[in-house]
PDB file of C-alpha atoms and ligand atoms in Angstrom:
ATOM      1  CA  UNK A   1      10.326  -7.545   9.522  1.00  0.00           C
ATOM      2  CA  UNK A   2      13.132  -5.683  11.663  1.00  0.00           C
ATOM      3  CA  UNK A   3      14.649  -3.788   8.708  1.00  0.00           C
ATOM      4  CA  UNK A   4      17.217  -2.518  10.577  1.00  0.00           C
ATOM      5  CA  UNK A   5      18.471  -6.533  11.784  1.00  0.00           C
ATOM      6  CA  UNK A   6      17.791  -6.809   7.847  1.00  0.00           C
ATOM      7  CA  UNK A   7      19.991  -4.203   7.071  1.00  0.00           C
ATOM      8  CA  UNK A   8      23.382  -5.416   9.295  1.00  0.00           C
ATOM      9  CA  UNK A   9      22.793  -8.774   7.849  1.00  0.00           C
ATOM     10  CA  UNK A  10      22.893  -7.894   4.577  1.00  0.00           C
ATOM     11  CA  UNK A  11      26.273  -6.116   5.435  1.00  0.00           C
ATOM     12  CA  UNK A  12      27.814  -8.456   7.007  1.00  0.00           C
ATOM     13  CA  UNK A  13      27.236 -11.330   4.428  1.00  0.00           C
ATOM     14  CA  UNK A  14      28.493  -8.882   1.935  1.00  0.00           C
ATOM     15  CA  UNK A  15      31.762  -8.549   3.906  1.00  0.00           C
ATOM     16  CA  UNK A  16      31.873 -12.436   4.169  1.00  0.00           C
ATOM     17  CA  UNK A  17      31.814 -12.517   0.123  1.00  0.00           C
ATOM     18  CA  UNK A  18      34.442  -9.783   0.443  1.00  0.00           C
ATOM     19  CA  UNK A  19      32.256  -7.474  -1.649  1.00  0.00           C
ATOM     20  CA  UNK A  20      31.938  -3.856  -1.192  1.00  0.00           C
ATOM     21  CA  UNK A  21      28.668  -1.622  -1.519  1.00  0.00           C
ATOM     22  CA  UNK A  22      30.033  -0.810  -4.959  1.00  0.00           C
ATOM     23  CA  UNK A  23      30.917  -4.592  -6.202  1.00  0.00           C
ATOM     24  CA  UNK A  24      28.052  -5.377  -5.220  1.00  0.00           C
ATOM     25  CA  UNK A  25      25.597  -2.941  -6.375  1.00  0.00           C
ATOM     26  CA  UNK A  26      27.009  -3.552  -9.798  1.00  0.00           C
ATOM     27  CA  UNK A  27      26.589  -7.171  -9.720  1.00  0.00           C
ATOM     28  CA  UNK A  28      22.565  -6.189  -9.262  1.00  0.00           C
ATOM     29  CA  UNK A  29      22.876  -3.534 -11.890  1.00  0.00           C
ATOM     30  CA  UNK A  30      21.896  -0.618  -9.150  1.00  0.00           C
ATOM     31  CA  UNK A  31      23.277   1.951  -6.849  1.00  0.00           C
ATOM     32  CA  UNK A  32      25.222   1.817  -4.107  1.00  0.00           C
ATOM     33  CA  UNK A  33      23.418   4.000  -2.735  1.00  0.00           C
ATOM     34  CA  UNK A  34      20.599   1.873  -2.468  1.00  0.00           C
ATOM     35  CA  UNK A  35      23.033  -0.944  -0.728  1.00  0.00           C
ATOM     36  CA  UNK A  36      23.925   1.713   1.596  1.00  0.00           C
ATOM     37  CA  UNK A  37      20.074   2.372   2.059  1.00  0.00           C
ATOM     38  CA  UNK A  38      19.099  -1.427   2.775  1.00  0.00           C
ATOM     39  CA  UNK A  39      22.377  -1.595   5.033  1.00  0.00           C
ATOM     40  CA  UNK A  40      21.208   1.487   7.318  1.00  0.00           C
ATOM     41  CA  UNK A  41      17.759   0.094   7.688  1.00  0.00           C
ATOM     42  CA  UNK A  42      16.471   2.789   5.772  1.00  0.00           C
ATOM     43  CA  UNK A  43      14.740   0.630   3.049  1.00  0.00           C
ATOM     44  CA  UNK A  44      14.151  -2.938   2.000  1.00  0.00           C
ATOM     45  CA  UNK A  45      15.465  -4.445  -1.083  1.00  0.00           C
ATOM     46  CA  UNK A  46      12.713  -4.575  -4.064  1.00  0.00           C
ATOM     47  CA  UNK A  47      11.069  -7.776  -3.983  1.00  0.00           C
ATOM     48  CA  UNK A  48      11.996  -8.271  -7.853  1.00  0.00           C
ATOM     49  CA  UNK A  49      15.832  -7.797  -6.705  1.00  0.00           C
ATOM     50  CA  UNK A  50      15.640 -10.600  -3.538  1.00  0.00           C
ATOM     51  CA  UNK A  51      16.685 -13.505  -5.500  1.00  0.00           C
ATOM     52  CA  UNK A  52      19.562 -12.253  -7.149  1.00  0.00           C
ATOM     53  CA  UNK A  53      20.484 -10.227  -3.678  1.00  0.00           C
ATOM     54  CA  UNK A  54      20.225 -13.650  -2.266  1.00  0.00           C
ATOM     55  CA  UNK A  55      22.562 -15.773  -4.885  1.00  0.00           C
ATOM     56  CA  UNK A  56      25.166 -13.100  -4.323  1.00  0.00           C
ATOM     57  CA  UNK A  57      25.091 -13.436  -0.499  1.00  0.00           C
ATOM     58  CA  UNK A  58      25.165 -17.453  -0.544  1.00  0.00           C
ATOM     59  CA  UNK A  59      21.687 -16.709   1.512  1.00  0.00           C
ATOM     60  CA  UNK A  60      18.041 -18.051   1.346  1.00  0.00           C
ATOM     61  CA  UNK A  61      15.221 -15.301   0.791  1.00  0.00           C
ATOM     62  CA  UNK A  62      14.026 -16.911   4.521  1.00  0.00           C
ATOM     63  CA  UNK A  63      17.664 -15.787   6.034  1.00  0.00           C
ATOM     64  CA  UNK A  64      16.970 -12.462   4.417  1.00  0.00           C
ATOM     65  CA  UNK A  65      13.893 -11.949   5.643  1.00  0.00           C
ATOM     66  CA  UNK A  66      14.691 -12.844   9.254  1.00  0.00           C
ATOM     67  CA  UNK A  67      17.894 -10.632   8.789  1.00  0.00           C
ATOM     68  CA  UNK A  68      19.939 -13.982  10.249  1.00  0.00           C
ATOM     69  CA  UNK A  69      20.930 -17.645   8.616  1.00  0.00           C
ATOM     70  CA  UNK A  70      17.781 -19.821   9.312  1.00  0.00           C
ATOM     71  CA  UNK A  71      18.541 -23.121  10.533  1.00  0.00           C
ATOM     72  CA  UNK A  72      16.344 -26.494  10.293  1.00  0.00           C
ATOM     73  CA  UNK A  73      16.212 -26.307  13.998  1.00  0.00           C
ATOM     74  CA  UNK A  74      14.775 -22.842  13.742  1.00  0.00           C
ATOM     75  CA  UNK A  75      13.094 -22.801  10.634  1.00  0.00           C
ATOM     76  CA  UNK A  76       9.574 -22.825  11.262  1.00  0.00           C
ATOM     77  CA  UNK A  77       9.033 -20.631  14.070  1.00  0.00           C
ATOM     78  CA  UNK A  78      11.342 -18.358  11.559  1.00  0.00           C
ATOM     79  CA  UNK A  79       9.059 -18.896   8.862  1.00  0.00           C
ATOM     80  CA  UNK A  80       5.916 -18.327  11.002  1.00  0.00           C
ATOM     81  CA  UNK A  81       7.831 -15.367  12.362  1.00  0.00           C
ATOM     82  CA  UNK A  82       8.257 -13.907   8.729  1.00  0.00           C
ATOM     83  CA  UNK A  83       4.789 -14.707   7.846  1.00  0.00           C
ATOM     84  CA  UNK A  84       3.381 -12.553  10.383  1.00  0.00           C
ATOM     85  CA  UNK A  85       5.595  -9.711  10.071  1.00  0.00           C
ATOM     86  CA  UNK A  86       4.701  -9.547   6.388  1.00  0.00           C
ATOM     87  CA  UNK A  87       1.048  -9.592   7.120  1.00  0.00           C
ATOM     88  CA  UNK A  88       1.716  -6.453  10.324  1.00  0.00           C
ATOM     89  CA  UNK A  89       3.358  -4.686   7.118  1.00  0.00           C
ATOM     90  CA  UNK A  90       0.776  -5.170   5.176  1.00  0.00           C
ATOM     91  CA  UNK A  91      -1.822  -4.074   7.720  1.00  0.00           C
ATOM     92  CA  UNK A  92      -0.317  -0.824   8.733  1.00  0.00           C
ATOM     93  CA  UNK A  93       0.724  -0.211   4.667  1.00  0.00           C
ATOM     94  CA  UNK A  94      -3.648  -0.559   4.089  1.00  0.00           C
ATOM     95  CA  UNK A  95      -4.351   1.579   7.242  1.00  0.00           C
ATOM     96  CA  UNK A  96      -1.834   4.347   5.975  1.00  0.00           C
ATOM     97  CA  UNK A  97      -3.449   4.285   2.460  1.00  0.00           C
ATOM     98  CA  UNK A  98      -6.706   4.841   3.597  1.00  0.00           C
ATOM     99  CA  UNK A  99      -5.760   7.833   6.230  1.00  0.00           C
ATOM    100  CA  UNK A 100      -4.814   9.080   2.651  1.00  0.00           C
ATOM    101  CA  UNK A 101      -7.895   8.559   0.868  1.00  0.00           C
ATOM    102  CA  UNK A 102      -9.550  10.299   4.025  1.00  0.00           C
ATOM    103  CA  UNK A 103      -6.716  13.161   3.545  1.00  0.00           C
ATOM    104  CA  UNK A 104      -7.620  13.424  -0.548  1.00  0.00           C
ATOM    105  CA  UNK A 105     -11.436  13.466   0.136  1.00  0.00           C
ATOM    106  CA  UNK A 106     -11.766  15.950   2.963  1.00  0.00           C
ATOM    107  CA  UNK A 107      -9.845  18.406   1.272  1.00  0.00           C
ATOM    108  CA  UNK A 108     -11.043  17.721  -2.334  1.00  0.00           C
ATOM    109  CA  UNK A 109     -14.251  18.673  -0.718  1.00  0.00           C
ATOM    110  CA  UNK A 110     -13.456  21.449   1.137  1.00  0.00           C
ATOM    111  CA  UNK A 111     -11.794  22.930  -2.105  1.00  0.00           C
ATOM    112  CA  UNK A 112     -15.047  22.317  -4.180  1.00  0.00           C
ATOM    113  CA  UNK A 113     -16.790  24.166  -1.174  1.00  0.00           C
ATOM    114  CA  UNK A 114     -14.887  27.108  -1.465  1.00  0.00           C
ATOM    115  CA  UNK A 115     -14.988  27.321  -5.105  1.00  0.00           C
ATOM    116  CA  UNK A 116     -18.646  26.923  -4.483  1.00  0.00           C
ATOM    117  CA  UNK A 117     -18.533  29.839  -2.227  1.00  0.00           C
ATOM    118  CA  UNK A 118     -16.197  32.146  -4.224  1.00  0.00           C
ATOM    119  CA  UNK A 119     -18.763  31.564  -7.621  1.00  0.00           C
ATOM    120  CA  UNK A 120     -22.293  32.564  -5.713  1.00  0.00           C
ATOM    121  CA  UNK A 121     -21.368  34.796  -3.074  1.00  0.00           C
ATOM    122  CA  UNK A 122     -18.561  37.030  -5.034  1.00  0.00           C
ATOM    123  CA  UNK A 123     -20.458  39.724  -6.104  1.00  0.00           C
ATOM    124  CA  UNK A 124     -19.518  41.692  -9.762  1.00  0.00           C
ATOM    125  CA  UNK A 125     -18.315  38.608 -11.842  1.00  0.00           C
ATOM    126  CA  UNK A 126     -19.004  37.476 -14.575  1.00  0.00           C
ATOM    127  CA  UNK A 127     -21.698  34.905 -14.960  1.00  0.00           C
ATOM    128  CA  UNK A 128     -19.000  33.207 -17.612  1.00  0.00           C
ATOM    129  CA  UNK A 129     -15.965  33.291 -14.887  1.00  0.00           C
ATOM    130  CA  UNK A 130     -18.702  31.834 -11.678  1.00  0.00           C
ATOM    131  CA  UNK A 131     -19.353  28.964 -14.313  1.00  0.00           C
ATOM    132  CA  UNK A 132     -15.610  28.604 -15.212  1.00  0.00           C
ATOM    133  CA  UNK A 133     -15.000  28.204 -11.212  1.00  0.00           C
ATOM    134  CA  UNK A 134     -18.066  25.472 -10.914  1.00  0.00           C
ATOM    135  CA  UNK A 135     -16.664  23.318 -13.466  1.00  0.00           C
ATOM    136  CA  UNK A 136     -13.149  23.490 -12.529  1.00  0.00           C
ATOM    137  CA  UNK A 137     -14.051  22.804  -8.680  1.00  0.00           C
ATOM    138  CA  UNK A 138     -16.187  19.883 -10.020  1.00  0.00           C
ATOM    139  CA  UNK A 139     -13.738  18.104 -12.180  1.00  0.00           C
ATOM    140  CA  UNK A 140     -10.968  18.177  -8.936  1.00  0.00           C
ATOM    141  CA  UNK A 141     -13.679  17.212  -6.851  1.00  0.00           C
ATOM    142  CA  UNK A 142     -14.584  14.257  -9.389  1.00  0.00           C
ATOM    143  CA  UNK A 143     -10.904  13.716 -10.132  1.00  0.00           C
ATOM    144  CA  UNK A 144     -10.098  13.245  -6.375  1.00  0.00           C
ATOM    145  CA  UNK A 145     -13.073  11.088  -5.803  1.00  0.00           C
ATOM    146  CA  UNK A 146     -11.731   8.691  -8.299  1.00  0.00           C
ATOM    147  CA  UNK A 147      -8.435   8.318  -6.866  1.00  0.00           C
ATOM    148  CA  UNK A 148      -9.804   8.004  -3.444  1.00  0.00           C
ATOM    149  CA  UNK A 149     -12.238   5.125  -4.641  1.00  0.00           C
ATOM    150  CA  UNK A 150      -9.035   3.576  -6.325  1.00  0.00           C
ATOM    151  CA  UNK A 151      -7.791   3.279  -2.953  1.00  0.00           C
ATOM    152  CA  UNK A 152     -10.516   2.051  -1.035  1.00  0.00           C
ATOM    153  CA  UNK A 153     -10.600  -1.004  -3.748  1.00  0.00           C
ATOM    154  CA  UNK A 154      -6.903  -1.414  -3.294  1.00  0.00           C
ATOM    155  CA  UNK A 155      -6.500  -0.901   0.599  1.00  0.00           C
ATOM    156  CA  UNK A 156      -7.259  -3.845   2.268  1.00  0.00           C
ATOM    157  CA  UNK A 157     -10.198  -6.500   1.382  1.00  0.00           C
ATOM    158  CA  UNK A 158     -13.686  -6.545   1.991  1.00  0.00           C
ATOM    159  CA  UNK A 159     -15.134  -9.199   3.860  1.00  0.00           C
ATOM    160  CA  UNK A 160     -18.468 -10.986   3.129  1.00  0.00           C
ATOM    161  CA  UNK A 161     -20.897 -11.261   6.562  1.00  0.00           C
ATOM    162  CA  UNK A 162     -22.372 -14.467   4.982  1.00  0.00           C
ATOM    163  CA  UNK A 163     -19.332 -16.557   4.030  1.00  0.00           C
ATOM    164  CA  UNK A 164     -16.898 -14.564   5.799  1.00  0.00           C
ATOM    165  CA  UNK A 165     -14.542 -14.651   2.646  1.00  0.00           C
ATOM    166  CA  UNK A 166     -12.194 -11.960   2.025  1.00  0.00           C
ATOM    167  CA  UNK A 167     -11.634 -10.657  -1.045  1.00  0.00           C
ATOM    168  CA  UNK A 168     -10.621  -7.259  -2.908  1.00  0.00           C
ATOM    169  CA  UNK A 169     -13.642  -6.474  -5.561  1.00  0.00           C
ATOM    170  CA  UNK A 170     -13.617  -4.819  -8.793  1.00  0.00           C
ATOM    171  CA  UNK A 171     -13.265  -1.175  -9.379  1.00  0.00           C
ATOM    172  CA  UNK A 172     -16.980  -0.660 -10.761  1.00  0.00           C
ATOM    173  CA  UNK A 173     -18.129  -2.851  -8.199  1.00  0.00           C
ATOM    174  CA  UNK A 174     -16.754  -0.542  -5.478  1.00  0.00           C
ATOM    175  CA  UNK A 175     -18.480   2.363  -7.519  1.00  0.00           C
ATOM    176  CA  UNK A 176     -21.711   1.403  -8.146  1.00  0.00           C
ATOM    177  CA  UNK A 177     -22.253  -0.120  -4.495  1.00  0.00           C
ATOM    178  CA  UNK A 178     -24.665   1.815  -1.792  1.00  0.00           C
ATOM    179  CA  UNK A 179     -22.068   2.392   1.181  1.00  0.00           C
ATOM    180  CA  UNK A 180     -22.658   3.250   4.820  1.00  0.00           C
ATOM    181  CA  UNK A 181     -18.797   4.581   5.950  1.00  0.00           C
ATOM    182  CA  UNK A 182     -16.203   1.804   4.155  1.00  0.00           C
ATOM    183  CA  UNK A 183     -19.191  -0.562   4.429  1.00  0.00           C
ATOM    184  CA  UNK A 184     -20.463  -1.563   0.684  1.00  0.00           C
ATOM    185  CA  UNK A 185     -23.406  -3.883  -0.342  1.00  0.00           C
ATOM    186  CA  UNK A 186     -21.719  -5.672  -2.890  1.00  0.00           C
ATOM    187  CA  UNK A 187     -22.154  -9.060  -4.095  1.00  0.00           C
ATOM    188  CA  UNK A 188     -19.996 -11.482  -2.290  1.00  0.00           C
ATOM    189  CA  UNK A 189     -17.886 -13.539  -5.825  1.00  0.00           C
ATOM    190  CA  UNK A 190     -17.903 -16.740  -3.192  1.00  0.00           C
ATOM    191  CA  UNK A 191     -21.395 -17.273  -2.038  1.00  0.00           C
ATOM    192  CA  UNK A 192     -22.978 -15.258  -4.414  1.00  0.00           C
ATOM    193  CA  UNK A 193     -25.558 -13.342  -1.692  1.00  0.00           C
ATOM    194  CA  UNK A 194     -25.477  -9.707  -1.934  1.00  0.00           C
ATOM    195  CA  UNK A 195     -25.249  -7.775   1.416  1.00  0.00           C
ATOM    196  CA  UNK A 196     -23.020  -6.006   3.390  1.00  0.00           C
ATOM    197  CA  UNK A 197     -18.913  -5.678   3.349  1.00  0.00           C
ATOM    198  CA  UNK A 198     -16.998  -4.581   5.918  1.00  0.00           C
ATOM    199  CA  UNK A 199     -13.058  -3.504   5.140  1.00  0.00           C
ATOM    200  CA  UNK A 200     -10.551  -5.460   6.708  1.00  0.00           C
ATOM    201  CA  UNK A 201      -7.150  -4.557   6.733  1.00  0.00           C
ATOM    202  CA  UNK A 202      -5.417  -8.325   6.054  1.00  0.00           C
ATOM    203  CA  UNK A 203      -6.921 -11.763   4.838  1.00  0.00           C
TER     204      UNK A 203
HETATM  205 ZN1  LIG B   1     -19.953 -14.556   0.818  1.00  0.00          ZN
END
């Protein structure tokens, strides 16, 4: 999706309606700052927000997304044009959420190390305060290993060597599974055999 090509459509079939950023921010019940945002390329509208966007425009949500007025002549390589963008969004969106999780688990570790560190090797505290540092690093750590597991369930699917299906599994699932890397032995909910899952980024 070419945000920017997005963005000059959506401003010039607001100038067609004789609307400004204003009128028509107001119609949607936002800012027009956000118009202004969409407009400039700088963000898309909310997904919840497209239809409405739309009706006000005298657009389809396929014009929007291919930031020009789809004909029948042109609609399905449009469409399939769309689809695919949608799909290169979501891939780089998973790959960028699970740079993150890397990011939160390297240095949730390397905290707990150093707290670690600062509790055995300090010398002259008090055995209170080195247990006080233990416990704190190990709730972050724990805390941060949660979040990061949230992720890796979210990012993404995991795909099923048997059957080949794709699918994104339960939290506990991803908890409770032995893992190699990203790799989990889970239980595949299509063909039922348990082995191993690799992450893929789109279905
Ligand atoms: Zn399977």
């Amino acid at each position: 999706m070419d945000q920017i090509m997005i963005g000059k459509f959506i401003a010039s079939c607001r100038k067609e309606k004789k609307l400004t950023q204003a009128q028509l921010a107001e119609k949607l019940g936002i800012t027009d700052r956000a118009v202004s945002k969409w407009e400039t390329g700088k963000c898309l509208p909310d997904a919840s927000l497209m239809p409405e966007l739309c009706e006000h425009l005298g657009i389809s949500i396929n014009d929007l997304f291919n930031g020009r007025r789809v004909t029948m002549e042109n609609y399905k390589e449009a469409a399939e044009a769309a689809m695919l963008q949608l799909k290169k969004n979501e891939e780089q969106k998973n790959r960028m959420l699970l740079i993150l999780e890397i990011v939160i688990g390297t240095s949730a570790t390397l905290s707990f190390l150093f707290m670690v560190f600062v509790a055995s090797l300090i010398p002259g505290l008090p055995a209170f305060f080195r247990i006080l540092i233990l416990v704190i690093g190990f709730i972050q750590l724990a805390v941060c290993i949660y979040f990061a597991l949230k992720i890796e369930t979210k990012a993404g699917y995991y795909k099923c060597e048997e059957c080949g299906n794709t699918y994104v599994p339960e939290f506990r699932d991803v908890v409770m599974a032995m893992h190699k890397g990203r790799d989990r032995k889970m239980t595949c909910p299509c063909c039922g055999k348990k082995c191993w899952h690799k992450k893929v980024m789109s279905k």
